[in-house]
CSV table of C-alpha atoms in Angstrom, one decimal:
chain,number,residue,atom,x,y,z
A,1,UNK,CA,9.7,6.1,0.0
A,2,UNK,CA,12.5,5.2,2.5
A,3,UNK,CA,12.6,8.8,3.8
A,4,UNK,CA,8.9,8.8,4.2
A,5,UNK,CA,8.9,5.5,6.1
A,6,UNK,CA,11.6,6.8,8.5
A,7,UNK,CA,10.1,10.2,9.1
A,8,UNK,CA,6.4,9.7,9.2
A,9,UNK,CA,4.2,9.2,12.3
A,10,UNK,CA,2.7,5.8,12.2
A,11,UNK,CA,-0.4,5.0,14.2
A,12,UNK,CA,0.2,1.7,15.9
A,13,UNK,CA,-3.1,1.3,17.8
A,14,UNK,CA,-5.2,-1.8,17.9
A,15,UNK,CA,-8.2,-0.4,16.0
A,16,UNK,CA,-8.8,-0.5,12.3
A,17,UNK,CA,-11.5,1.4,10.5
A,18,UNK,CA,-12.8,-1.2,7.9
A,19,UNK,CA,-14.2,1.5,5.6
A,20,UNK,CA,-10.9,3.4,5.5
A,21,UNK,CA,-9.1,0.1,4.8
A,22,UNK,CA,-11.5,-0.7,2.1
A,23,UNK,CA,-11.2,2.7,0.6
A,24,UNK,CA,-7.5,2.6,0.7
A,25,UNK,CA,-7.5,-0.9,-1.0
A,26,UNK,CA,-9.3,0.7,-3.9
A,27,UNK,CA,-6.6,3.2,-4.1
A,28,UNK,CA,-4.0,0.5,-4.2
A,29,UNK,CA,-6.0,-1.4,-6.8
A,30,UNK,CA,-6.1,1.8,-9.1
A,31,UNK,CA,-2.4,2.5,-8.6
A,32,UNK,CA,-1.6,-1.1,-9.7
A,33,UNK,CA,-3.9,-0.9,-12.7
A,34,UNK,CA,-2.2,2.4,-13.8
A,35,UNK,CA,0.4,1.0,-16.2
A,36,UNK,CA,2.0,4.4,-16.7
A,37,UNK,CA,3.8,4.3,-13.4
A,38,UNK,CA,5.1,2.2,-10.5
A,39,UNK,CA,2.6,2.0,-7.6
A,40,UNK,CA,5.3,3.3,-5.2
A,41,UNK,CA,5.4,6.5,-7.1
A,42,UNK,CA,1.9,7.2,-6.3
A,43,UNK,CA,1.6,9.8,-3.5
A,44,UNK,CA,-1.5,8.2,-1.9
A,45,UNK,CA,0.2,4.8,-1.8
A,46,UNK,CA,3.2,6.3,-0.1
A,47,UNK,CA,1.0,8.1,2.4
A,48,UNK,CA,-0.9,4.9,3.2
A,49,UNK,CA,2.3,2.7,3.6
A,50,UNK,CA,4.0,5.2,5.8
A,51,UNK,CA,1.3,6.3,8.2
A,52,UNK,CA,-0.9,3.1,8.7
A,53,UNK,CA,-0.3,0.4,11.3
A,54,UNK,CA,0.7,-3.1,10.4
A,55,UNK,CA,-2.8,-4.2,11.4
A,56,UNK,CA,-4.3,-1.7,9.2
A,57,UNK,CA,-2.2,-2.6,6.2
A,58,UNK,CA,-3.0,-6.3,6.8
A,59,UNK,CA,-6.7,-5.5,6.6
A,60,UNK,CA,-6.0,-3.3,3.5
A,61,UNK,CA,-4.4,-6.4,1.9
A,62,UNK,CA,-7.5,-8.5,2.7
A,63,UNK,CA,-9.8,-5.9,1.1
A,64,UNK,CA,-7.4,-5.6,-1.9
A,65,UNK,CA,-7.8,-9.2,-2.6
A,66,UNK,CA,-11.6,-9.1,-2.3
A,67,UNK,CA,-11.8,-6.0,-4.6
A,68,UNK,CA,-9.1,-6.9,-7.2
A,69,UNK,CA,-9.2,-10.6,-7.1
A,70,UNK,CA,-5.4,-10.8,-6.7
A,71,UNK,CA,-3.1,-10.9,-3.7
A,72,UNK,CA,-0.5,-8.2,-3.1
A,73,UNK,CA,2.1,-10.3,-4.8
A,74,UNK,CA,0.8,-8.6,-8.0
A,75,UNK,CA,2.0,-5.3,-6.5
A,76,UNK,CA,5.4,-6.7,-5.5
A,77,UNK,CA,6.0,-8.1,-9.1
A,78,UNK,CA,5.1,-4.8,-10.6
A,79,UNK,CA,7.4,-2.9,-8.2
A,80,UNK,CA,10.3,-5.2,-8.6
A,81,UNK,CA,10.0,-5.3,-12.4
A,82,UNK,CA,10.0,-1.6,-12.7
A,83,UNK,CA,12.5,-0.7,-10.0
A,84,UNK,CA,16.2,-1.0,-10.3
A,85,UNK,CA,17.7,-3.7,-8.1
A,86,UNK,CA,19.9,-1.4,-6.2
A,87,UNK,CA,16.9,0.6,-4.8
A,88,UNK,CA,16.4,-2.2,-2.4
A,89,UNK,CA,20.0,-2.2,-1.0
């Protein structure tokens, strides 16, 4: 994930496509519900996190909460519980 974050082109424009953000929120929701793997191991989640603007990701989080009924804290808890602590160093 770190390599992708550093090397990917990130669109930083001021426009957000609401339908794309909503669609990607569904991808996040499905990745979190998949108990067999960590959401950060999902290629689509990595692509979204590494190529979308902060504004787009913020909009995605809003749609995620509307679709799944939970905030992104659920994702952070799942990631931190299944990832070794030294991955964050």
